[in-house]
Coordinates of C-alpha atoms and ligand atoms in Angstrom, one line a residue:
X1 CA 178.5 181.3 138.9
X2 CA 174.8 181.1 138.0
X3 CA 175.5 178.7 135.2
X4 CA 177.3 176.5 137.6
X5 CA 174.4 176.5 140.0
X6 CA 172.0 175.6 137.2
X7 CA 174.3 172.8 136.0
X8 CA 174.7 171.4 139.5
X9 CA 170.9 171.5 140.1
X10 CA 170.3 169.6 136.8
X11 CA 173.0 167.0 137.7
X12 CA 171.6 166.5 141.2
X13 CA 168.1 166.1 139.8
X14 CA 169.2 163.5 137.3
X15 CA 171.1 161.7 140.0
X16 CA 168.1 161.7 142.2
X17 CA 165.9 160.3 139.5
X18 CA 168.6 157.7 138.7
X19 CA 168.8 156.7 142.4
X20 CA 165.1 156.5 142.7
X21 CA 164.8 154.0 139.8
X22 CA 167.9 152.2 141.0
X23 CA 166.4 151.7 144.5
X24 CA 163.0 150.6 143.1
X25 CA 164.8 148.2 140.8
X26 CA 166.6 146.6 143.6
X27 CA 163.5 145.3 145.2
X28 CA 163.8 141.6 144.1
X29 CA 167.6 141.5 144.5
X30 CA 167.3 142.8 148.1
X31 CA 164.9 139.9 148.8
X32 CA 167.0 137.3 147.1
X33 CA 164.2 136.4 144.7
X34 CA 165.3 135.4 141.2
X35 CA 164.5 138.2 138.8
X36 CA 164.9 139.4 135.2
X37 CA 167.3 142.3 134.9
X38 CA 165.3 145.6 134.6
X39 CA 166.1 148.5 132.3
X40 CA 166.3 152.0 133.4
X41 CA 162.8 153.6 133.8
X42 CA 160.9 150.8 131.9
X43 CA 161.9 147.9 134.1
X44 CA 161.0 144.8 132.0
X45 CA 158.2 146.5 130.2
X46 CA 160.1 148.3 127.4
X47 CA 158.6 146.1 124.6
X48 CA 155.1 145.9 126.1
X49 CA 152.6 146.9 123.5
X50 CA 155.3 148.0 121.1
X51 CA 157.0 144.9 119.7
X52 CA 155.5 142.3 122.1
X53 CA 151.9 141.7 123.2
X54 CA 151.1 141.4 126.9
X55 CA 150.6 137.7 126.3
X56 CA 153.9 137.1 124.7
X57 CA 155.7 139.3 127.1
X58 CA 154.5 137.3 130.1
X59 CA 155.1 134.0 128.2
X60 CA 158.7 135.0 127.8
X61 CA 158.9 135.9 131.5
X62 CA 157.4 132.5 132.3
X63 CA 160.0 130.7 130.2
X64 CA 162.9 132.7 131.6
X65 CA 161.9 132.4 135.2
X66 CA 160.5 128.9 135.3
X67 CA 163.9 127.2 136.0
X68 CA 164.7 129.6 138.8
X69 CA 162.1 128.8 141.4
X70 CA 158.3 128.7 142.0
X71 CA 158.1 132.3 141.1
X72 CA 160.4 135.1 140.0
X73 CA 160.4 138.9 139.9
X74 CA 160.0 141.4 137.1
X75 CA 159.2 145.1 137.0
X76 CA 156.5 147.0 135.2
X77 CA 158.2 150.4 135.2
X78 CA 159.0 150.7 138.9
X79 CA 156.4 148.3 140.2
X80 CA 157.7 144.9 141.2
X81 CA 155.6 142.0 140.0
X82 CA 155.8 138.3 141.2
X83 CA 155.4 136.0 138.2
X84 CA 154.2 132.6 139.3
X85 CA 155.7 129.7 137.4
X86 CA 155.0 126.7 139.6
X87 CA 151.5 125.1 139.3
X88 CA 151.3 124.1 143.0
X89 CA 151.9 127.7 143.9
X90 CA 149.3 128.7 141.4
X91 CA 146.9 126.4 143.2
X92 CA 147.8 127.8 146.6
X93 CA 147.2 131.4 145.4
X94 CA 143.9 130.6 143.6
X95 CA 142.5 128.3 146.2
X96 CA 144.3 127.0 149.3
X97 CA 145.6 130.4 150.5
X98 CA 142.9 132.5 148.9
X99 CA 142.4 134.4 152.1
X100 CA 145.7 136.1 151.5
X101 CA 145.1 136.7 147.8
X102 CA 141.4 137.6 147.4
X103 CA 142.0 140.9 145.5
X104 CA 143.3 141.6 142.0
X105 CA 144.9 144.9 143.0
X106 CA 143.6 146.6 139.8
X107 CA 142.9 150.3 139.7
X108 CA 139.3 151.6 140.1
X109 CA 137.8 154.8 141.3
X110 CA 134.4 154.5 142.8
X111 CA 134.0 158.2 143.7
X112 CA 134.8 159.7 140.3
X113 CA 133.9 156.7 138.1
X114 CA 131.1 154.7 139.7
X115 CA 130.9 152.2 136.9
X116 CA 134.5 151.1 137.6
X117 CA 133.5 149.7 141.0
X118 CA 132.3 146.4 139.5
X119 CA 132.9 142.8 140.5
X120 CA 136.1 142.3 138.6
X121 CA 137.8 145.3 140.1
X122 CA 136.5 145.8 143.7
X123 CA 138.3 144.4 146.7
X124 CA 137.9 142.9 150.1
X125 CA 134.6 142.5 151.9
X126 CA 132.8 144.6 149.4
X127 CA 133.7 142.1 146.7
X128 CA 132.8 139.2 148.9
X129 CA 129.3 140.5 149.6
X130 CA 128.7 141.4 146.0
X131 CA 129.9 138.1 144.7
X132 CA 127.7 136.4 147.2
X133 CA 124.7 138.4 146.1
X134 CA 125.3 137.9 142.4
X135 CA 126.4 134.3 142.2
X136 CA 122.8 133.0 142.1
X137 CA 122.4 134.9 138.9
X138 CA 124.6 132.4 137.1
X139 CA 123.3 129.0 138.2
X140 CA 122.4 126.4 135.7
X141 CA 118.7 127.0 136.4
X142 CA 119.2 130.7 135.4
X143 CA 121.2 129.7 132.4
X144 CA 118.3 127.5 131.3
X145 CA 115.9 130.4 131.5
X146 CA 118.2 132.6 129.4
X147 CA 118.7 129.8 126.9
X148 CA 115.9 130.7 124.5
X149 CA 117.2 134.3 124.3
X150 CA 120.6 133.1 123.3
X151 CA 119.3 130.7 120.7
X152 CA 117.2 133.5 119.2
X153 CA 120.4 135.5 118.8
X154 CA 122.1 132.5 117.3
X155 CA 119.3 132.1 114.7
X156 CA 119.6 135.8 113.8
X157 CA 123.3 135.5 113.4
X158 CA 122.9 132.4 111.3
X159 CA 120.4 134.2 109.0
X160 CA 122.6 137.2 108.7
X161 CA 125.6 135.2 107.8
X162 CA 123.7 133.3 105.1
X163 CA 122.9 136.6 103.4
X164 CA 126.4 137.9 103.8
X165 CA 128.0 134.7 102.5
X166 CA 126.0 135.0 99.4
X167 CA 127.3 138.4 98.7
X168 CA 131.0 137.9 99.6
X169 CA 133.2 134.9 99.6
X170 CA 135.5 136.1 102.3
X171 CA 134.2 137.7 105.5
X172 CA 135.8 139.4 108.5
X173 CA 134.4 137.3 111.4
X174 CA 135.8 138.9 114.5
X175 CA 133.4 141.9 114.2
X176 CA 130.5 139.7 113.2
X177 CA 131.1 137.4 116.2
X178 CA 131.3 140.4 118.5
X179 CA 128.0 141.6 117.2
X180 CA 126.4 138.2 118.0
X181 CA 127.7 138.2 121.5
X182 CA 126.8 141.9 121.9
X183 CA 123.2 141.1 121.0
X184 CA 123.2 138.2 123.4
X185 CA 124.5 140.1 126.4
X186 CA 122.5 143.2 125.5
X187 CA 119.3 141.0 125.8
X188 CA 120.5 139.2 128.9
X189 CA 122.0 142.0 130.8
X190 CA 119.7 144.9 129.7
X191 CA 116.8 143.2 128.1
X192 CA 117.4 145.4 125.1
X193 CA 117.4 144.4 121.4
X194 CA 120.7 145.8 120.4
X195 CA 120.3 145.0 116.8
X196 CA 124.0 145.2 116.2
X197 CA 123.8 142.2 113.9
X198 CA 121.7 144.2 111.4
X199 CA 123.1 147.6 112.3
X200 CA 126.9 147.8 112.8
X201 CA 126.5 151.3 114.1
X202 CA 124.1 150.2 116.8
X203 CA 124.9 152.2 120.0
X204 CA 125.7 149.2 122.1
X205 CA 128.2 148.0 119.6
X206 CA 129.8 151.4 119.2
X207 CA 130.1 151.7 123.0
X208 CA 131.4 148.2 123.3
X209 CA 134.2 149.0 120.9
X210 CA 135.0 152.1 122.8
X211 CA 135.4 150.1 126.0
X212 CA 138.2 148.0 124.5
X213 CA 139.8 150.4 122.2
X214 CA 140.2 153.3 124.6
X215 CA 143.8 154.2 124.7
X216 CA 144.1 156.0 127.9
X217 CA 146.7 158.8 127.7
X218 CA 150.3 157.5 128.3
X219 CA 150.6 159.8 131.3
X220 CA 147.5 158.7 133.2
X221 CA 148.3 155.1 132.4
X222 CA 151.8 155.5 133.9
X223 CA 150.4 157.4 136.9
X224 CA 148.0 154.5 137.6
X225 CA 150.9 152.1 137.5
X226 CA 153.4 154.1 139.5
X227 CA 151.2 156.1 141.9
X228 CA 147.7 154.7 142.1
X229 CA 146.9 156.6 145.2
X230 CA 147.6 159.9 143.6
X231 CA 145.7 158.9 140.5
X232 CA 142.8 158.1 142.8
X233 CA 142.9 161.6 144.3
X234 CA 143.2 163.2 140.9
X235 CA 140.0 161.5 139.8
X236 CA 141.7 159.6 136.9
X237 CA 139.2 157.3 135.4
X238 CA 139.5 154.2 133.3
X239 CA 136.2 154.4 131.6
X240 CA 135.5 156.9 128.8
X241 CA 133.0 159.5 130.0
X242 CA 130.8 158.9 126.9
X243 CA 130.7 155.2 127.8
X244 CA 129.8 155.9 131.4
X245 CA 127.1 158.3 130.5
X246 CA 125.6 155.9 128.0
X247 CA 125.5 152.9 130.4
X248 CA 124.2 154.9 133.4
X249 CA 121.4 156.2 131.3
X250 CA 120.5 152.8 129.8
X251 CA 120.4 151.2 133.2
X252 CA 118.4 154.0 134.7
X253 CA 115.9 153.9 131.9
X254 CA 115.6 150.2 131.9
X255 CA 115.0 150.0 135.6
X256 CA 112.4 152.8 135.5
X257 CA 110.6 151.2 132.5
X258 CA 110.5 147.8 134.1
X259 CA 109.3 149.1 137.4
X260 CA 106.6 151.3 135.9
X261 CA 105.3 148.7 133.6
X262 CA 105.8 145.9 136.0
X263 CA 107.8 143.9 133.5
X264 CA 109.6 140.8 134.5
X265 CA 112.0 138.9 132.3
X266 CA 114.3 136.1 133.0
X267 CA 117.5 138.0 132.6
X268 CA 120.4 139.5 134.6
X269 CA 118.7 142.9 134.8
X270 CA 115.6 141.3 136.4
X271 CA 117.8 139.7 139.1
X272 CA 119.7 143.0 139.7
X273 CA 116.4 145.0 140.0
X274 CA 115.2 142.6 142.6
X275 CA 118.2 143.7 144.7
X276 CA 117.6 147.4 144.1
X277 CA 117.7 149.4 147.4
X278 CA 116.0 152.3 145.6
X279 CA 118.8 154.6 146.6
X280 CA 121.6 155.9 144.3
X281 CA 124.5 155.2 146.5
X282 CA 123.4 153.3 149.6
X283 CA 123.1 149.6 149.7
X284 CA 122.2 147.3 152.5
X285 CA 121.6 143.7 153.5
X286 CA 121.4 141.8 150.2
X287 CA 120.6 145.0 148.4
X288 CA 122.4 147.1 145.8
X289 CA 122.4 150.8 145.2
X290 CA 121.7 152.1 141.7
X291 CA 125.4 152.7 141.0
X292 CA 126.2 149.2 142.1
X293 CA 123.6 147.8 139.8
X294 CA 124.8 149.9 136.9
X295 CA 128.4 148.8 137.5
X296 CA 127.5 145.1 137.5
X297 CA 125.4 145.4 134.4
X298 CA 128.3 147.2 132.8
X299 CA 130.9 144.5 133.7
X300 CA 128.6 141.7 132.6
X301 CA 128.3 143.5 129.3
X302 CA 132.1 144.3 128.9
X303 CA 133.3 140.9 130.2
X304 CA 130.6 139.0 128.4
X305 CA 130.9 140.1 124.8
X306 CA 134.6 140.5 124.1
X307 CA 136.0 137.4 125.8
X308 CA 133.3 135.1 124.2
X309 CA 133.6 136.5 120.8
X310 CA 137.4 136.3 121.0
X311 CA 137.0 132.6 121.9
X312 CA 134.8 132.0 118.9
X313 CA 137.2 134.0 116.6
X314 CA 140.2 131.8 117.5
X315 CA 138.1 128.7 117.3
X316 CA 137.0 129.4 113.7
X317 CA 140.6 130.2 112.8
X318 CA 141.8 126.8 114.1
X319 CA 138.9 125.0 112.5
X320 CA 139.7 126.7 109.1
X321 CA 143.3 125.4 109.5
X322 CA 142.2 121.9 110.6
X323 CA 139.5 120.8 108.2
X324 CA 139.4 117.3 109.6
X325 CA 138.5 118.6 113.1
X326 CA 136.0 121.0 111.5
X327 CA 134.3 118.1 109.7
X328 CA 134.3 116.0 112.8
X329 CA 132.7 118.8 114.8
X330 CA 130.1 119.4 112.1
X331 CA 129.2 115.7 112.0
X332 CA 129.0 115.7 115.8
X333 CA 126.5 118.6 115.8
X334 CA 124.4 116.9 113.1
X335 CA 124.4 113.5 114.9
X336 CA 123.4 115.0 118.3
X337 CA 120.7 117.2 116.7
X338 CA 119.4 114.1 114.9
X339 CA 119.1 112.4 118.3
X340 CA 117.1 115.3 119.6
X341 CA 114.5 115.8 116.9
X342 CA 116.7 118.3 115.1
X343 CA 116.0 120.9 117.8
X344 CA 118.5 123.3 119.4
X345 CA 117.4 122.6 122.9
X346 CA 119.2 123.1 126.2
X347 CA 119.6 119.3 126.4
X348 CA 120.9 118.8 122.9
X349 CA 123.5 121.6 123.4
X350 CA 124.6 120.0 126.6
X351 CA 125.0 116.8 124.8
X352 CA 127.5 118.3 122.3
X353 CA 130.5 117.2 124.2
X354 CA 132.9 117.4 121.3
X355 CA 132.2 121.1 120.9
X356 CA 133.4 121.5 124.4
X357 CA 136.6 119.7 123.6
X358 CA 137.1 122.1 120.6
X359 CA 136.3 125.2 122.7
X360 CA 138.5 124.0 125.6
X361 CA 141.4 123.4 123.3
X362 CA 140.9 126.8 121.8
X363 CA 140.9 128.3 125.3
X364 CA 144.1 126.5 126.0
X365 CA 145.9 127.7 122.9
X366 CA 144.4 131.2 122.8
X367 CA 143.2 132.1 126.3
X368 CA 141.3 135.4 125.8
X369 CA 142.6 136.6 129.2
X370 CA 146.3 135.9 128.9
X371 CA 147.4 136.7 132.5
X372 CA 145.6 136.5 135.8
X373 CA 146.1 139.0 138.6
X374 CA 146.2 138.8 142.4
X375 CA 147.6 141.0 145.1
X376 CA 148.9 139.7 148.4
X377 CA 146.9 141.2 151.2
X378 CA 149.2 139.8 153.9
X379 CA 152.8 138.8 154.1
X380 CA 153.0 135.3 152.6
X381 CA 155.5 132.7 153.3
X382 CA 156.0 130.8 150.0
X383 CA 155.7 127.1 150.9
X384 CA 159.0 125.1 150.7
X385 CA 161.1 128.3 150.4
X386 CA 162.6 131.0 152.7
X387 CA 160.9 133.7 150.7
X388 CA 158.2 136.0 151.9
X389 CA 155.9 137.7 149.4
X390 CA 155.2 141.0 151.1
X391 CA 151.7 142.4 151.6
X392 CA 150.8 144.7 148.7
X393 CA 152.9 142.7 146.1
X394 CA 151.2 142.2 142.7
X395 CA 151.1 138.6 141.6
X396 CA 150.7 137.7 137.9
X397 CA 149.9 134.2 136.7
X398 CA 151.0 133.8 133.1
X399 CA 148.3 131.5 131.7
X400 CA 149.2 132.0 128.1
X401 CA 152.8 130.8 128.9
X402 CA 151.5 127.8 131.0
X403 CA 149.1 126.8 128.3
X404 CA 151.8 126.6 125.7
X405 CA 154.5 125.0 127.8
X406 CA 155.7 121.9 125.9
X407 CA 156.4 120.1 129.2
X408 CA 152.7 120.3 130.0
X409 CA 151.2 120.2 126.5
X410 CA 153.5 118.3 124.2
X411 CA 153.7 120.0 120.8
X412 CA 151.8 123.0 122.1
X413 CA 151.3 124.8 118.8
X414 CA 149.3 121.8 117.5
X415 CA 145.5 122.2 117.8
X416 CA 144.2 119.0 119.2
X417 CA 140.8 118.6 120.9
X418 CA 141.8 115.1 122.0
X419 CA 143.7 116.8 124.8
X420 CA 140.3 117.3 126.3
X421 CA 138.9 113.8 125.6
X422 CA 137.6 111.9 128.6
X423 CA 140.4 111.0 131.1
X424 CA 143.2 112.8 129.3
X425 CA 143.0 115.7 131.8
X426 CA 143.9 113.2 134.6
X427 CA 147.5 113.2 133.2
X428 CA 147.9 116.9 133.8
X429 CA 148.2 119.1 136.8
X430 CA 144.7 120.3 137.8
X431 CA 145.9 123.9 137.4
X432 CA 147.5 123.4 134.0
X433 CA 144.3 124.8 132.3
X434 CA 142.8 128.0 133.8
X435 CA 141.4 130.2 131.0
X436 CA 138.7 131.3 133.5
X437 CA 141.0 131.7 136.5
X438 CA 140.2 129.5 139.5
X439 CA 139.1 129.4 143.1
X440 CA 136.5 131.7 144.7
X441 CA 137.3 134.5 142.2
X442 CA 137.0 132.3 139.1
X443 CA 135.0 133.9 136.2
X444 CA 131.4 134.2 137.4
X445 CA 130.2 134.1 133.8
X446 CA 131.9 130.8 132.9
X447 CA 128.7 128.9 132.2
X448 CA 127.1 131.7 130.4
X449 CA 130.2 132.3 128.3
X450 CA 130.5 128.6 127.4
X451 CA 126.8 128.4 126.6
X452 CA 126.8 131.3 124.2
X453 CA 130.0 130.0 122.5
X454 CA 128.5 126.5 122.2
X455 CA 125.3 127.8 120.7
X456 CA 127.2 130.1 118.3
X457 CA 129.6 127.3 117.2
X458 CA 126.7 124.7 116.7
X459 CA 125.0 127.1 114.3
X460 CA 128.2 127.9 112.5
X461 CA 129.3 124.3 112.0
X462 CA 125.9 123.1 111.0
X463 CA 125.4 125.6 108.2
X464 CA 128.8 126.9 107.0
X465 CA 132.2 125.7 106.0
X466 CA 135.2 127.9 106.9
X467 CA 138.6 127.9 105.2
X468 CA 141.6 130.1 104.8
X469 CA 141.2 132.4 101.8
X470 CA 143.4 135.1 100.3
X471 CA 143.1 137.6 103.0
X472 CA 144.1 135.6 106.0
X473 CA 147.8 135.7 107.0
X474 CA 148.9 132.4 108.7
X475 CA 149.9 132.5 111.4
X476 CA 147.7 135.4 112.6
X477 CA 149.6 138.3 114.1
X478 CA 148.6 139.3 117.6
X479 CA 147.1 142.7 118.3
X480 CA 149.9 144.3 120.4
X481 CA 147.8 147.0 122.0
X482 CA 144.9 145.2 123.5
X483 CA 144.7 143.3 126.8
X484 CA 142.4 140.6 125.4
X485 CA 144.3 138.2 123.2
X486 CA 143.1 139.1 119.8
X487 CA 144.3 138.8 116.2
X488 CA 145.4 142.0 114.6
X489 CA 143.1 143.3 112.0
X490 CA 140.4 140.7 112.7
X491 CA 139.9 137.3 111.1
X492 CA 139.2 137.0 107.4
X493 CA 138.0 133.6 106.3
X494 CA 136.3 132.1 103.3
X495 CA 132.7 131.2 104.3
X496 CA 130.6 128.9 102.3
X497 CA 127.0 128.0 103.0
X498 CA 126.5 124.2 103.2
Ligands
LIG1 C1 134.9 132.7 127.1 C2 134.4 133.7 127.8 C3 135.1 134.2 129.1 C4 136.4 134.1 129.5 C5 137.6 133.4 128.8 C6 136.5 134.8 130.8 C7 137.6 134.9 131.6 C8 137.6 135.5 132.8 C9 138.8 135.5 133.7 C10 140.2 134.9 133.3 C11 138.5 136.1 134.8 C12 139.4 136.3 136.0 C13 139.4 135.1 136.9 C14 140.4 135.1 138.0 O1 141.0 136.1 138.3 O2 140.5 134.0 138.6 C15 137.1 136.5 134.7 C16 136.4 137.2 135.7 C17 135.1 137.6 135.5 N1 134.3 137.4 134.4 FE1 134.7 136.3 132.8 N2 135.2 135.3 131.1 C18 134.4 135.0 130.1 C19 133.0 135.3 130.0 C20 132.3 136.0 130.9 C21 130.9 136.4 130.8 C22 130.0 135.9 129.7 C23 130.6 137.2 131.9 C24 129.3 137.8 132.4 C25 128.2 137.6 131.9 C26 131.8 137.3 132.7 C27 132.0 138.0 133.8 C28 133.1 138.0 134.7 C29 133.1 138.7 135.9 C30 132.0 139.6 136.6 C31 134.4 138.5 136.5 C32 134.9 138.9 137.9 C33 134.6 137.9 138.9 C34 135.1 138.2 140.3 O3 136.1 138.9 140.5 O4 134.5 137.7 141.3 N3 132.8 136.6 132.0 N4 136.6 136.1 133.5
LIG2 C1 135.6 122.3 129.2 O1 135.6 123.4 130.1 C2 134.4 123.6 130.8 C3 134.6 124.8 131.7 O2 135.6 124.6 132.6 C4 134.1 122.3 131.7 O3 132.9 122.5 132.4 C5 134.0 121.1 130.7 O4 133.8 120.0 131.5 C6 135.2 121.0 129.9 N1 134.9 120.0 128.9 C7 135.8 119.2 128.4 C8 135.4 118.2 127.4 O5 137.0 119.3 128.7

């Protein structure tokens, strides 16, 4: 009899689990929204990070759902996700109906993990007030002030590469580029010489790597996806404790040092310190608490170095494959410098329009952030349909898929900066190109990111020639694990000094 009881219990339990998933996986069907058939437990995420990168996965969803309506449904495990495929709806979500979609709905934990309460993650009125306070940090006037700092890092990078290129004919560039952007953002966000160019084990670089390589345990990752509220209460954090401790200390020391010695520099930290409420947790009108300052410095650092170095990595890869474009870019840099007394000034860089065409085409083909996120904060009637997106629903915008849609970009695998020549954008939907997102929540560091990329690229093209050597596999394989769109194993190219 006891055996029978045990067997019945197990069967009932299995049935309950099955019914739970079945009910969860009926969400889209119940609402008559076109969807992709989910698998037990995984939903549509079985291949995610195993055989398919996040970017490719959502590109496939985009292709499969595009014909079915302005958006369609998928499941990440049990969580229903609305994947937007229509560019007018993208525009509505980003801009016109922003008041219903102002949050990303990503997990963070202010209480246990104060650094995670940064601008990218936080929600609602807190985000609004923070964004309002910090936007002035990124105006073109501020960019101009930081310009000499970035050029100095560019010079250092240039010198370093000259020495390296003499010793070795093929170099791994992804790491070198990340060291350049780490030095730039370390200077601009913390006012600290990170020296990661010269010293690959510099602490900032080591911590930076940790931010992006941390593989959270499977269980806590799943918990965050399935039951974020429980994860919240259990104090599950996204940021490695070593990383947190390091950044909190650096920010604390930097602030103390600057206040004590009355040091002012034209960088992000300076602007953050001026908003310091001199309290660890309390902020007020236009002021930020210590933790808030630390979290913002942290996100400038994390968002600033990895995305921009990824952009440059893909750009060099494409230029190595397309020697004619590389040569045209190089000539352009030389011509513009010539016009400006051969000086890398703010004005000469702004004049290098063709570099922007190259970078923008690179951002099209390889958007470092391959998917954008929003969450509906109210029930939303999708225009021209009967459908309602319910409050709390996660919305994903598959940029990588959109950027490689042959109906929008003919022959999408071809790298062609002429897609961004004057007037050619007029032939496209205004939301066909959104590597920085769009609307009030667009990347706040756009100008800064573009500027450091432009400066880096100008130095690289001026002094080096890049080509495919023995060690580079074409096409490059994508790193399946990371969220940022990156080549697996870095980028090996032949580098010759000119
Ligand atoms: C090529 C370089 C970069 C790319 C491709 C990039 C991309 C993005 C994207 C796609 C978003 C989300 C936008 C949205 O949801 O609409 C974002 C947000 C953000 N980025 Fe960037 N980014 C870059 C550089 C930077 C830099 C240099 C910084 C800081 C110095 C930065 C700081 C941020 C912050 C703080 C947010 C959150 C903004 C908010 O929620 O209000 N990014 N970025
Ligand atoms: C490239 O993108 C940047 C950022 O959105 C924009 O400011 C610039 O005008 C674009 N340039 C070209 C040539 O498309």
